[in-house]
CSV table of C-alpha atoms and ligand atoms in Angstrom, one decimal:
chain,number,residue,atom,x,y,z
A,1,MET,CA,0.0,0.0,0.0
A,2,SER,CA,1.4,3.4,-0.9
A,3,TYR,CA,2.1,6.0,1.8
A,4,VAL,CA,-0.8,8.2,0.7
A,5,ASP,CA,-3.3,5.3,0.7
A,6,ARG,CA,-2.2,4.1,4.1
A,7,VAL,CA,-2.5,7.6,5.7
A,8,ILE,CA,-5.9,8.1,4.1
A,9,ALA,CA,-7.1,4.7,5.4
A,10,GLU,CA,-5.8,5.5,8.9
A,11,THR,CA,-7.4,8.9,8.9
A,12,GLU,CA,-10.8,7.4,7.8
A,13,ALA,CA,-10.6,4.8,10.6
A,14,LYS,CA,-9.7,7.4,13.2
A,15,ASN,CA,-12.4,10.0,12.2
A,16,PRO,CA,-15.3,8.0,10.9
A,17,ASN,CA,-17.9,10.6,11.6
A,18,GLN,CA,-16.2,13.6,10.0
A,19,PRO,CA,-17.2,13.5,6.3
A,20,GLU,CA,-16.1,17.1,5.4
A,21,PHE,CA,-12.7,16.6,7.1
A,22,LEU,CA,-12.2,13.3,5.3
A,23,GLN,CA,-13.3,14.9,2.0
A,24,THR,CA,-10.5,17.5,2.1
A,25,VAL,CA,-7.9,15.0,3.4
A,26,ARG,CA,-8.6,12.6,0.5
A,27,GLU,CA,-8.5,15.4,-2.0
A,28,VAL,CA,-5.3,16.9,-0.7
A,29,LEU,CA,-3.4,13.7,0.0
A,30,ASN,CA,-4.2,12.2,-3.3
A,31,SER,CA,-2.8,15.2,-5.1
A,32,LEU,CA,0.5,15.0,-3.1
A,33,ARG,CA,1.5,11.6,-4.6
A,34,PRO,CA,4.0,13.2,-7.0
A,35,ILE,CA,6.0,14.4,-4.0
A,36,VAL,CA,5.5,11.9,-1.3
A,37,ASP,CA,5.2,8.6,-3.2
A,38,PHE,CA,8.6,9.1,-4.8
A,39,ASP,CA,10.7,10.2,-1.9
A,40,ASP,CA,10.6,8.3,1.3
A,41,THR,CA,11.9,11.3,3.3
A,42,TYR,CA,8.3,12.2,4.0
A,43,GLU,CA,7.2,8.8,5.2
A,44,ARG,CA,10.2,8.4,7.4
A,45,ALA,CA,9.4,11.7,9.0
A,46,GLY,CA,5.7,10.9,9.4
A,47,ILE,CA,4.8,14.1,7.6
A,48,LEU,CA,1.3,13.1,6.4
A,49,GLU,CA,0.3,11.5,9.7
A,50,ARG,CA,1.3,14.7,11.5
A,51,LEU,CA,-0.4,16.9,8.9
A,52,VAL,CA,-3.8,15.3,9.4
A,53,GLU,CA,-3.7,15.5,13.2
A,54,PRO,CA,-4.3,19.0,14.6
A,55,GLU,CA,-1.7,20.1,17.1
A,56,LYS,CA,-4.4,21.1,19.5
A,57,ALA,CA,-8.2,21.1,19.4
A,58,VAL,CA,-10.4,22.7,22.1
A,59,MET,CA,-14.2,22.4,22.5
A,60,PHE,CA,-15.9,24.4,25.1
A,61,ARG,CA,-19.2,25.4,26.6
A,62,VAL,CA,-20.5,28.9,25.7
A,63,PRO,CA,-23.3,29.8,28.1
A,64,TRP,CA,-25.2,33.1,27.6
A,65,VAL,CA,-28.5,34.7,28.6
A,66,ASP,CA,-31.0,35.7,25.9
A,67,ASP,CA,-33.2,38.8,25.9
A,68,GLU,CA,-36.0,36.8,27.7
A,69,GLY,CA,-33.6,36.0,30.5
A,70,LYS,CA,-33.4,32.3,29.4
A,71,VAL,CA,-30.0,30.6,29.7
A,72,ARG,CA,-28.7,29.2,26.4
A,73,VAL,CA,-25.7,27.0,25.8
A,74,ASN,CA,-23.7,26.7,22.6
A,75,ARG,CA,-20.6,24.8,21.7
A,76,GLY,CA,-17.4,26.6,20.9
A,77,TYR,CA,-14.3,25.3,19.0
A,78,ARG,CA,-10.8,26.2,18.2
A,79,VAL,CA,-8.7,23.8,16.2
A,80,GLN,CA,-5.0,24.7,16.0
A,81,PHE,CA,-4.0,22.7,13.0
A,82,ASN,CA,-0.4,23.4,12.1
A,83,SER,CA,2.2,26.0,13.3
A,84,ALA,CA,5.2,24.9,11.2
A,85,ILE,CA,5.4,28.2,9.3
A,86,GLY,CA,3.9,30.7,11.8
A,87,PRO,CA,1.3,31.2,14.5
A,88,TYR,CA,-2.1,29.6,13.8
A,89,LYS,CA,-4.3,31.9,11.7
A,90,GLY,CA,-7.9,31.4,10.5
A,91,GLY,CA,-11.4,32.5,11.0
A,92,LEU,CA,-14.2,31.8,13.4
A,93,ARG,CA,-17.5,30.6,11.9
A,94,PHE,CA,-20.8,31.1,13.8
A,95,HIS,CA,-23.4,29.0,12.0
A,96,PRO,CA,-25.8,26.2,13.2
A,97,SER,CA,-24.1,23.7,10.9
A,98,VAL,CA,-20.8,24.1,12.7
A,99,ASN,CA,-19.4,20.8,14.2
A,100,ILE,CA,-15.9,19.3,14.7
A,101,SER,CA,-15.8,17.9,11.1
A,102,ILE,CA,-16.5,21.3,9.5
A,103,ILE,CA,-13.9,23.1,11.7
A,104,LYS,CA,-11.3,20.4,11.0
A,105,PHE,CA,-11.9,20.6,7.3
A,106,LEU,CA,-11.6,24.4,7.4
A,107,GLY,CA,-8.5,24.2,9.6
A,108,PHE,CA,-6.8,21.6,7.4
A,109,GLU,CA,-7.5,23.7,4.2
A,110,GLN,CA,-6.3,26.8,6.0
A,111,THR,CA,-2.8,25.3,6.5
A,112,PHE,CA,-2.3,25.0,2.8
A,113,LYS,CA,-4.0,28.3,1.9
A,114,ASN,CA,-1.9,30.2,4.4
A,115,SER,CA,1.2,28.6,3.0
A,116,LEU,CA,0.3,29.7,-0.5
A,117,THR,CA,0.1,33.4,0.6
A,118,GLY,CA,3.8,33.3,1.2
A,119,LEU,CA,3.3,34.9,4.6
A,120,PRO,CA,4.4,33.4,7.9
A,121,ILE,CA,1.1,32.1,9.1
A,122,GLY,CA,0.1,28.6,10.3
A,123,GLY,CA,-3.4,27.1,10.0
A,124,GLY,CA,-6.3,27.1,12.4
A,125,LYS,CA,-10.1,27.5,12.5
A,126,GLY,CA,-12.8,27.9,15.1
A,127,GLY,CA,-16.4,28.8,15.7
A,128,SER,CA,-19.6,27.8,17.2
A,129,ASP,CA,-23.0,26.3,16.3
A,130,PHE,CA,-24.5,29.6,17.5
A,131,ASP,CA,-27.0,31.0,15.0
A,132,PRO,CA,-26.7,34.8,14.7
A,133,LYS,CA,-29.9,34.9,12.6
A,134,GLY,CA,-32.7,36.8,14.4
A,135,LYS,CA,-30.5,37.6,17.4
A,136,SER,CA,-30.5,41.1,18.9
A,137,ASP,CA,-27.4,43.1,19.2
A,138,GLY,CA,-27.3,42.6,22.9
A,139,GLU,CA,-27.5,38.8,22.5
A,140,ILE,CA,-24.7,38.8,19.9
A,141,MET,CA,-22.5,40.8,22.3
A,142,ARG,CA,-23.2,38.6,25.3
A,143,PHE,CA,-22.5,35.5,23.2
A,144,CYS,CA,-19.2,36.9,21.9
A,145,GLN,CA,-18.1,37.9,25.4
A,146,SER,CA,-18.9,34.4,26.7
A,147,PHE,CA,-17.1,32.8,23.8
A,148,MET,CA,-14.0,34.9,24.3
A,149,THR,CA,-14.0,34.2,28.1
A,150,GLU,CA,-12.8,30.7,27.2
A,151,LEU,CA,-11.0,31.3,23.9
A,152,TYR,CA,-8.6,34.0,25.3
A,153,ARG,CA,-6.5,31.3,26.9
A,154,TYR,CA,-5.4,29.9,23.5
A,155,ILE,CA,-4.8,32.9,21.4
A,156,GLY,CA,-2.4,35.9,21.1
A,157,PRO,CA,-0.4,37.8,18.5
A,158,ASP,CA,2.3,35.2,18.4
A,159,THR,CA,0.2,32.1,19.2
A,160,ASP,CA,-3.0,32.1,17.3
A,161,CYS,CA,-4.9,35.0,15.6
A,162,PRO,CA,-8.5,34.3,14.8
A,163,ALA,CA,-10.6,36.4,12.3
A,164,GLY,CA,-14.1,36.3,10.9
A,165,ASP,CA,-15.8,33.8,8.6
A,166,ILE,CA,-19.5,33.1,8.0
A,167,GLY,CA,-21.5,34.8,10.7
A,168,VAL,CA,-18.6,36.7,12.2
A,169,GLY,CA,-18.1,40.2,10.8
A,170,ALA,CA,-16.8,43.5,12.0
A,171,ARG,CA,-19.4,43.8,14.8
A,172,GLU,CA,-18.6,40.3,16.3
A,173,ILE,CA,-14.8,40.9,16.0
A,174,GLY,CA,-15.3,44.2,17.9
A,175,TYR,CA,-17.2,42.5,20.8
A,176,LEU,CA,-14.6,39.6,20.8
A,177,TYR,CA,-11.7,42.0,20.9
A,178,GLY,CA,-13.2,44.1,23.7
A,179,GLN,CA,-13.6,41.1,25.9
A,180,TYR,CA,-10.1,39.8,25.0
A,181,LYS,CA,-8.5,43.1,25.9
A,182,ARG,CA,-10.4,43.3,29.1
A,183,ILE,CA,-9.4,39.8,30.3
A,184,ARG,CA,-5.7,40.2,29.2
A,185,GLY,CA,-5.3,43.7,30.6
A,186,SER,CA,-3.2,44.7,27.6
A,187,TYR,CA,-3.7,46.0,24.1
A,188,GLU,CA,-2.6,43.0,22.0
A,189,ALA,CA,-4.2,44.1,18.7
A,190,GLY,CA,-2.6,41.3,16.8
A,191,ALA,CA,-4.6,38.7,18.6
A,192,LEU,CA,-7.5,39.1,16.3
A,193,SER,CA,-7.8,40.4,12.7
A,194,GLY,CA,-10.7,41.9,10.8
A,195,LYS,CA,-10.9,44.6,13.5
A,196,GLY,CA,-12.5,48.0,12.9
A,197,LEU,CA,-10.3,50.8,11.5
A,198,SER,CA,-10.5,52.8,14.8
A,199,TYR,CA,-8.8,50.0,16.9
A,200,GLY,CA,-6.1,48.4,14.8
A,201,GLY,CA,-7.9,47.1,11.7
A,202,SER,CA,-6.4,47.2,8.3
A,203,LEU,CA,-7.8,49.2,5.4
A,204,GLY,CA,-8.9,46.8,2.7
A,205,ARG,CA,-9.5,43.8,4.9
A,206,SER,CA,-13.3,43.7,4.4
A,207,GLU,CA,-12.9,43.8,0.6
A,208,ALA,CA,-9.8,41.5,0.6
A,209,THR,CA,-11.4,38.1,0.0
A,210,GLY,CA,-13.6,39.3,-2.9
A,211,PHE,CA,-11.1,41.6,-4.5
A,212,GLY,CA,-8.3,39.0,-4.1
A,213,ALA,CA,-10.5,36.4,-5.9
A,214,VAL,CA,-11.0,38.7,-8.8
A,215,TYR,CA,-7.3,39.6,-9.0
A,216,PHE,CA,-6.5,35.9,-9.0
A,217,THR,CA,-9.1,35.3,-11.8
A,218,ASP,CA,-7.7,38.2,-13.7
A,219,GLU,CA,-4.2,36.8,-13.6
A,220,PHE,CA,-5.6,33.4,-14.8
A,221,PHE,CA,-7.5,35.2,-17.5
A,222,LYS,CA,-4.3,36.8,-18.7
A,223,SER,CA,-2.7,33.4,-19.1
A,224,ILE,CA,-5.5,32.3,-21.4
A,225,GLY,CA,-5.9,35.7,-23.2
A,226,LYS,CA,-9.2,36.6,-21.6
A,227,GLU,CA,-10.4,39.8,-19.8
A,228,ILE,CA,-12.8,40.5,-16.9
A,229,LYS,CA,-14.2,43.3,-19.1
A,230,GLY,CA,-17.3,42.0,-21.0
A,231,THR,CA,-17.4,38.7,-19.0
A,232,THR,CA,-20.6,37.6,-17.3
A,233,PHE,CA,-20.4,35.9,-13.8
A,234,ALA,CA,-23.0,33.9,-11.9
A,235,ILE,CA,-22.2,33.9,-8.2
A,236,SER,CA,-23.8,32.5,-5.1
A,237,GLY,CA,-24.1,34.0,-1.7
A,238,PHE,CA,-24.8,37.7,-0.8
A,239,GLY,CA,-22.4,38.1,2.2
A,240,ASN,CA,-19.1,40.0,2.6
A,241,VAL,CA,-17.3,37.9,0.0
A,242,SER,CA,-20.0,38.2,-2.7
A,243,TRP,CA,-20.1,42.0,-2.1
A,244,GLY,CA,-16.3,42.3,-2.7
A,245,VAL,CA,-16.5,40.2,-5.8
A,246,CYS,CA,-19.4,42.3,-7.2
A,247,ARG,CA,-17.6,45.5,-6.6
A,248,LYS,CA,-14.3,44.5,-8.2
A,249,ILE,CA,-15.9,42.8,-11.2
A,250,HIS,CA,-18.1,45.8,-11.8
A,251,GLU,CA,-15.0,48.1,-11.5
A,252,LEU,CA,-13.1,46.0,-14.1
A,253,GLY,CA,-16.0,46.1,-16.5
A,254,GLY,CA,-17.5,42.6,-16.0
A,255,LYS,CA,-21.0,41.8,-14.9
A,256,VAL,CA,-22.4,39.7,-12.0
A,257,VAL,CA,-26.0,38.5,-12.8
A,258,THR,CA,-26.9,36.3,-9.8
A,259,LEU,CA,-26.9,36.1,-6.1
A,260,SER,CA,-28.2,33.4,-3.8
A,261,GLY,CA,-29.2,32.9,-0.2
A,262,PRO,CA,-30.6,29.9,1.8
A,263,ASP,CA,-34.0,30.7,0.3
A,264,GLY,CA,-33.1,30.6,-3.5
A,265,TYR,CA,-31.4,32.7,-6.1
A,266,ILE,CA,-32.1,35.9,-8.0
A,267,TYR,CA,-31.2,36.7,-11.6
A,268,ASP,CA,-30.5,40.3,-12.5
A,269,PRO,CA,-29.5,40.4,-16.2
A,270,ASP,CA,-28.6,44.1,-16.0
A,271,GLY,CA,-25.9,43.3,-13.5
A,272,ILE,CA,-25.4,43.9,-9.8
A,273,THR,CA,-24.0,47.4,-9.9
A,274,GLY,CA,-23.9,50.7,-8.1
A,275,ASP,CA,-26.4,51.1,-5.2
A,276,LYS,CA,-27.5,47.4,-5.7
A,277,ILE,CA,-24.1,46.4,-4.3
A,278,ASP,CA,-24.6,48.7,-1.3
A,279,TYR,CA,-27.9,47.0,-0.8
A,280,LEU,CA,-26.1,43.7,-0.1
A,281,VAL,CA,-24.7,45.2,3.0
A,282,GLU,CA,-28.2,46.3,4.1
A,283,MET,CA,-29.6,42.8,3.4
A,284,ARG,CA,-26.9,41.3,5.6
A,285,SER,CA,-27.4,43.6,8.5
A,286,SER,CA,-31.1,43.0,8.4
A,287,ASN,CA,-30.3,39.5,9.8
A,288,ARG,CA,-33.1,37.9,7.6
A,289,ASP,CA,-30.7,35.8,5.5
A,290,MET,CA,-33.0,36.0,2.5
A,291,VAL,CA,-32.1,36.9,-1.1
A,292,LYS,CA,-35.8,37.4,-2.0
A,293,ASP,CA,-35.5,40.9,-0.6
A,294,TYR,CA,-33.3,41.9,-3.5
A,295,ALA,CA,-35.8,40.5,-6.0
A,296,ASP,CA,-38.6,42.5,-4.3
A,297,LYS,CA,-36.6,45.7,-4.2
A,298,TYR,CA,-35.2,45.6,-7.8
A,299,ASN,CA,-38.0,43.7,-9.4
A,300,VAL,CA,-36.0,40.9,-10.9
A,301,GLU,CA,-36.5,37.1,-11.2
A,302,TYR,CA,-36.4,35.1,-8.0
A,303,HIS,CA,-36.1,31.3,-8.0
A,304,PRO,CA,-36.9,29.8,-4.6
A,305,GLY,CA,-35.1,26.7,-3.4
A,306,GLU,CA,-32.6,26.7,-6.3
A,307,LYS,CA,-29.0,27.7,-7.0
A,308,PRO,CA,-27.9,29.3,-10.3
A,309,TRP,CA,-25.6,26.5,-11.4
A,310,GLY,CA,-26.5,25.4,-14.9
A,311,ARG,CA,-29.7,27.5,-14.8
A,312,VAL,CA,-28.3,30.8,-16.2
A,313,ASN,CA,-26.1,31.7,-19.1
A,314,ALA,CA,-22.8,33.0,-17.7
A,315,ASP,CA,-19.2,32.7,-18.7
A,316,ILE,CA,-17.9,32.0,-15.3
A,317,TYR,CA,-19.5,30.4,-12.2
A,318,MET,CA,-18.2,31.6,-8.8
A,319,PRO,CA,-19.6,29.9,-5.7
A,320,CYS,CA,-19.2,32.4,-2.8
A,321,ALA,CA,-21.6,30.9,-0.2
A,322,THR,CA,-20.5,27.8,1.7
A,323,GLN,CA,-19.1,24.2,1.4
A,324,ASN,CA,-20.5,21.6,-0.9
A,325,GLU,CA,-23.0,23.6,-2.7
A,326,ILE,CA,-22.2,22.2,-6.2
A,327,HIS,CA,-23.1,18.6,-6.3
A,328,LYS,CA,-23.0,16.0,-9.1
A,329,GLU,CA,-26.5,17.0,-10.3
A,330,ASP,CA,-25.3,20.6,-10.5
A,331,ALA,CA,-22.2,19.6,-12.4
A,332,GLU,CA,-24.4,17.6,-14.8
A,333,ARG,CA,-26.7,20.7,-15.3
A,334,ILE,CA,-23.6,22.9,-15.9
A,335,LEU,CA,-22.3,20.5,-18.6
A,336,ALA,CA,-25.8,20.2,-20.2
A,337,GLU,CA,-26.2,24.0,-20.3
A,338,GLY,CA,-22.8,24.0,-21.9
A,339,HIS,CA,-21.8,27.6,-21.8
A,340,CYS,CA,-19.6,27.8,-18.7
A,341,LYS,CA,-16.1,26.2,-18.9
A,342,ILE,CA,-14.5,27.9,-15.9
A,343,LEU,CA,-15.5,27.4,-12.2
A,344,VAL,CA,-13.8,29.8,-9.8
A,345,GLU,CA,-14.3,28.5,-6.3
A,346,VAL,CA,-14.4,31.4,-3.8
A,347,SER,CA,-16.0,29.8,-0.8
A,348,ASN,CA,-14.1,27.1,1.0
A,349,MET,CA,-14.6,23.7,-0.8
A,350,PRO,CA,-17.8,24.6,-2.6
A,351,THR,CA,-17.7,21.6,-4.9
A,352,THR,CA,-18.1,17.9,-3.9
A,353,GLN,CA,-15.5,15.5,-5.1
A,354,GLU,CA,-17.9,13.8,-7.5
A,355,ALA,CA,-18.8,17.1,-9.1
A,356,VAL,CA,-15.1,18.1,-9.4
A,357,ASP,CA,-14.3,14.8,-11.1
A,358,LEU,CA,-17.2,15.1,-13.5
A,359,LEU,CA,-16.4,18.7,-14.4
A,360,MET,CA,-12.7,18.1,-14.9
A,361,GLU,CA,-13.3,15.0,-17.1
A,362,ASN,CA,-15.4,17.3,-19.3
A,363,ASN,CA,-12.7,20.0,-19.5
A,364,VAL,CA,-14.1,22.5,-17.2
A,365,THR,CA,-11.2,24.4,-15.5
A,366,ILE,CA,-11.5,24.7,-11.8
A,367,LEU,CA,-9.6,27.3,-9.8
A,368,PRO,CA,-9.6,26.0,-6.2
A,369,SER,CA,-10.8,28.0,-3.2
A,370,LYS,CA,-7.7,27.6,-1.1
A,371,ALA,CA,-5.8,29.7,-3.7
A,372,VAL,CA,-8.7,31.9,-4.9
A,373,ASN,CA,-9.9,33.1,-1.5
A,374,ALA,CA,-6.4,33.4,0.1
A,375,GLY,CA,-6.6,37.2,-0.2
A,376,GLY,CA,-8.7,37.4,2.9
A,377,VAL,CA,-6.2,35.7,5.2
A,378,ALA,CA,-3.4,37.4,3.4
A,379,VAL,CA,-4.7,40.9,4.3
A,380,SER,CA,-5.3,39.5,7.8
A,381,ALA,CA,-1.6,38.7,8.0
A,382,LEU,CA,-0.8,42.2,6.8
A,383,GLU,CA,-3.1,43.5,9.6
A,384,MET,CA,-1.0,41.5,12.0
A,385,SER,CA,2.2,43.1,10.6
A,386,GLN,CA,0.7,46.6,10.9
A,387,ASN,CA,-0.3,45.8,14.5
A,388,ALA,CA,3.2,44.5,15.3
A,389,GLU,CA,4.8,47.7,14.1
A,390,HIS,CA,2.1,49.9,15.6
A,391,LEU,CA,1.4,51.5,12.3
A,392,SER,CA,-1.3,51.5,9.6
A,393,TRP,CA,-0.7,51.4,5.9
A,394,SER,CA,-2.6,53.3,3.2
A,395,ALA,CA,-5.4,51.6,1.3
A,396,GLU,CA,-3.1,51.8,-1.8
A,397,GLU,CA,-0.3,50.0,-0.1
A,398,VAL,CA,-2.5,47.2,1.1
A,399,ASP,CA,-4.2,46.8,-2.3
A,400,LYS,CA,-0.8,46.7,-4.0
A,401,GLN,CA,0.4,43.9,-1.7
A,402,LEU,CA,-2.9,42.0,-2.2
A,403,GLN,CA,-2.6,42.2,-5.9
A,404,ARG,CA,1.0,41.1,-5.8
A,405,ILE,CA,0.2,38.2,-3.5
A,406,MET,CA,-2.8,36.9,-5.6
A,407,ARG,CA,-0.9,37.2,-8.9
A,408,ASN,CA,2.0,35.3,-7.3
A,409,ILE,CA,-0.2,32.5,-6.0
A,410,PHE,CA,-1.6,32.0,-9.5
A,411,HIS,CA,1.9,31.6,-11.0
A,412,ASN,CA,3.1,29.4,-8.1
A,413,ILE,CA,0.2,26.9,-8.5
A,414,ASP,CA,0.4,27.0,-12.2
A,415,ASP,CA,4.1,26.3,-12.1
A,416,ALA,CA,3.7,23.5,-9.5
A,417,ALA,CA,1.0,21.8,-11.6
A,418,GLU,CA,3.3,22.0,-14.6
A,419,PHE,CA,6.4,20.8,-12.7
A,420,TYR,CA,4.7,17.8,-11.2
A,421,GLY,CA,3.2,16.7,-14.4
A,422,CYS,CA,-0.4,17.8,-14.2
A,423,PRO,CA,-0.5,21.1,-16.2
A,424,GLY,CA,-3.8,23.0,-15.9
A,425,ASN,CA,-4.8,21.0,-12.8
A,426,TYR,CA,-4.9,23.9,-10.4
A,427,ILE,CA,-6.4,21.9,-7.6
A,428,SER,CA,-3.3,19.7,-7.5
A,429,GLY,CA,-1.0,22.7,-8.2
A,430,ALA,CA,-2.4,24.5,-5.1
A,431,ASN,CA,-2.0,21.5,-2.8
A,432,LEU,CA,1.5,20.7,-4.1
A,433,ALA,CA,2.7,24.3,-3.8
A,434,GLY,CA,1.1,24.8,-0.4
A,435,PHE,CA,2.6,21.5,0.9
A,436,GLN,CA,6.1,22.3,-0.2
A,437,LYS,CA,6.7,25.1,2.3
A,438,VAL,CA,4.8,23.5,5.2
A,439,SER,CA,6.6,20.1,4.8
A,440,ASP,CA,10.0,21.8,4.4
A,441,ALA,CA,9.4,23.6,7.7
A,442,MET,CA,8.2,20.4,9.4
A,443,LEU,CA,11.2,18.4,8.2
A,444,ALA,CA,13.6,21.2,9.5
A,445,GLN,CA,11.9,21.3,12.9
A,446,GLY,CA,12.2,17.6,13.6
A,447,VAL,CA,9.4,15.4,15.1
A,448,CYS,CA,7.1,17.8,16.9
B,501,2IT,O1,-11.4,31.1,5.2
B,501,2IT,C1,-10.6,32.0,5.5
B,501,2IT,O2,-9.5,32.1,4.9
B,501,2IT,C2,-11.1,33.1,6.4
B,501,2IT,N1,-12.2,33.0,6.9
B,501,2IT,C3,-10.2,34.2,6.7
B,501,2IT,C4,-9.3,33.9,7.8
B,501,2IT,C5,-8.4,35.0,8.3
B,501,2IT,O3,-7.7,34.7,9.3
B,501,2IT,O4,-8.5,36.1,7.9
């Protein structure tokens, strides 16, 4: 049995109830064969066995009191996956679907993504099954304070720096930071990123994931002689990432024609532009979590219970919502519709393995999320740097760095795919390029 097959089998046996985690482990390890199956250095050092086991994982009770005075209890998590190249870094997700499998999948992915940025950040992820939908501001604050009252023990500017993810935006980071500062009794701004501009946040962080995804796409387009200008995009989601994507695509002369929410999708053939983009922010802060509101306001098509994949004519599909939203049936519909040949994954692992296989067999190019969405965590790392030097950089400086980082990532994964004999397979290219730096650092540091 090959090294990769053995470690996959052992990981499956050890984590039988963690489907999302096993999905990413299988995908990543299978693509590392060109490195680890031909050089027994990795097996002798137990690199893969160590990579799939988080350095530390904490699960904790988060008790809080709701507006009716009732005691509620949620579950909190922080998984510190890998610190070979830097302090753990990765977001916090507050969503009812959160469980240990989801957090481990995100933390494992984050290790490779963070390596791709070229910045010194390890991988981690955390969150809670807390549902922010319909909660009052006071409830959100009390929840965040309770969450941090346990989490503070494990984080710090040189230990672990959490940030936002689904359900955790500027407001939540503010409440989390306030409580952290109060407990620690010192101003350690670098312990959290995604902070507000008045207390150590970085210009450009809120746009970074969306803008970075478009810069990355633009660099890929250049390599195939295409332009954002005049290109039509179908995207999902309507959160922070979708907002950044809409803004940058519009700025570069492209057009986004769909959005989606848990309730369905909208189709706006004129494009999501101008004040319609601002309206996304309003929709999000309404806490209703419904994309129908957009259709009502702008009088466009609304399709309840559906996603846009294969249902609209667009050049590029860009999932920006959550994991596993493109299944085999969606891939079949995309192929039958026939127009779209490029899938740009923006949300983490939006495509199931079956759908990936089917699309790739039929010559659809997939740009993988761990490369495409790395701009978010990259600017988070720039925020840590600014905090460490007690300075803040101009918006132009941050944007310049973000562009450089995203364009480099594209070339690095493109080169890795080429070098290891799978040209154009950007999924493998990203895993191989991300693995190189992490495994070099692990080898150098001995068994730890
Ligand atoms: O998935 C991600 O990369 C994020 N949610 C951002 C993490 C970060 O530390 O900024």
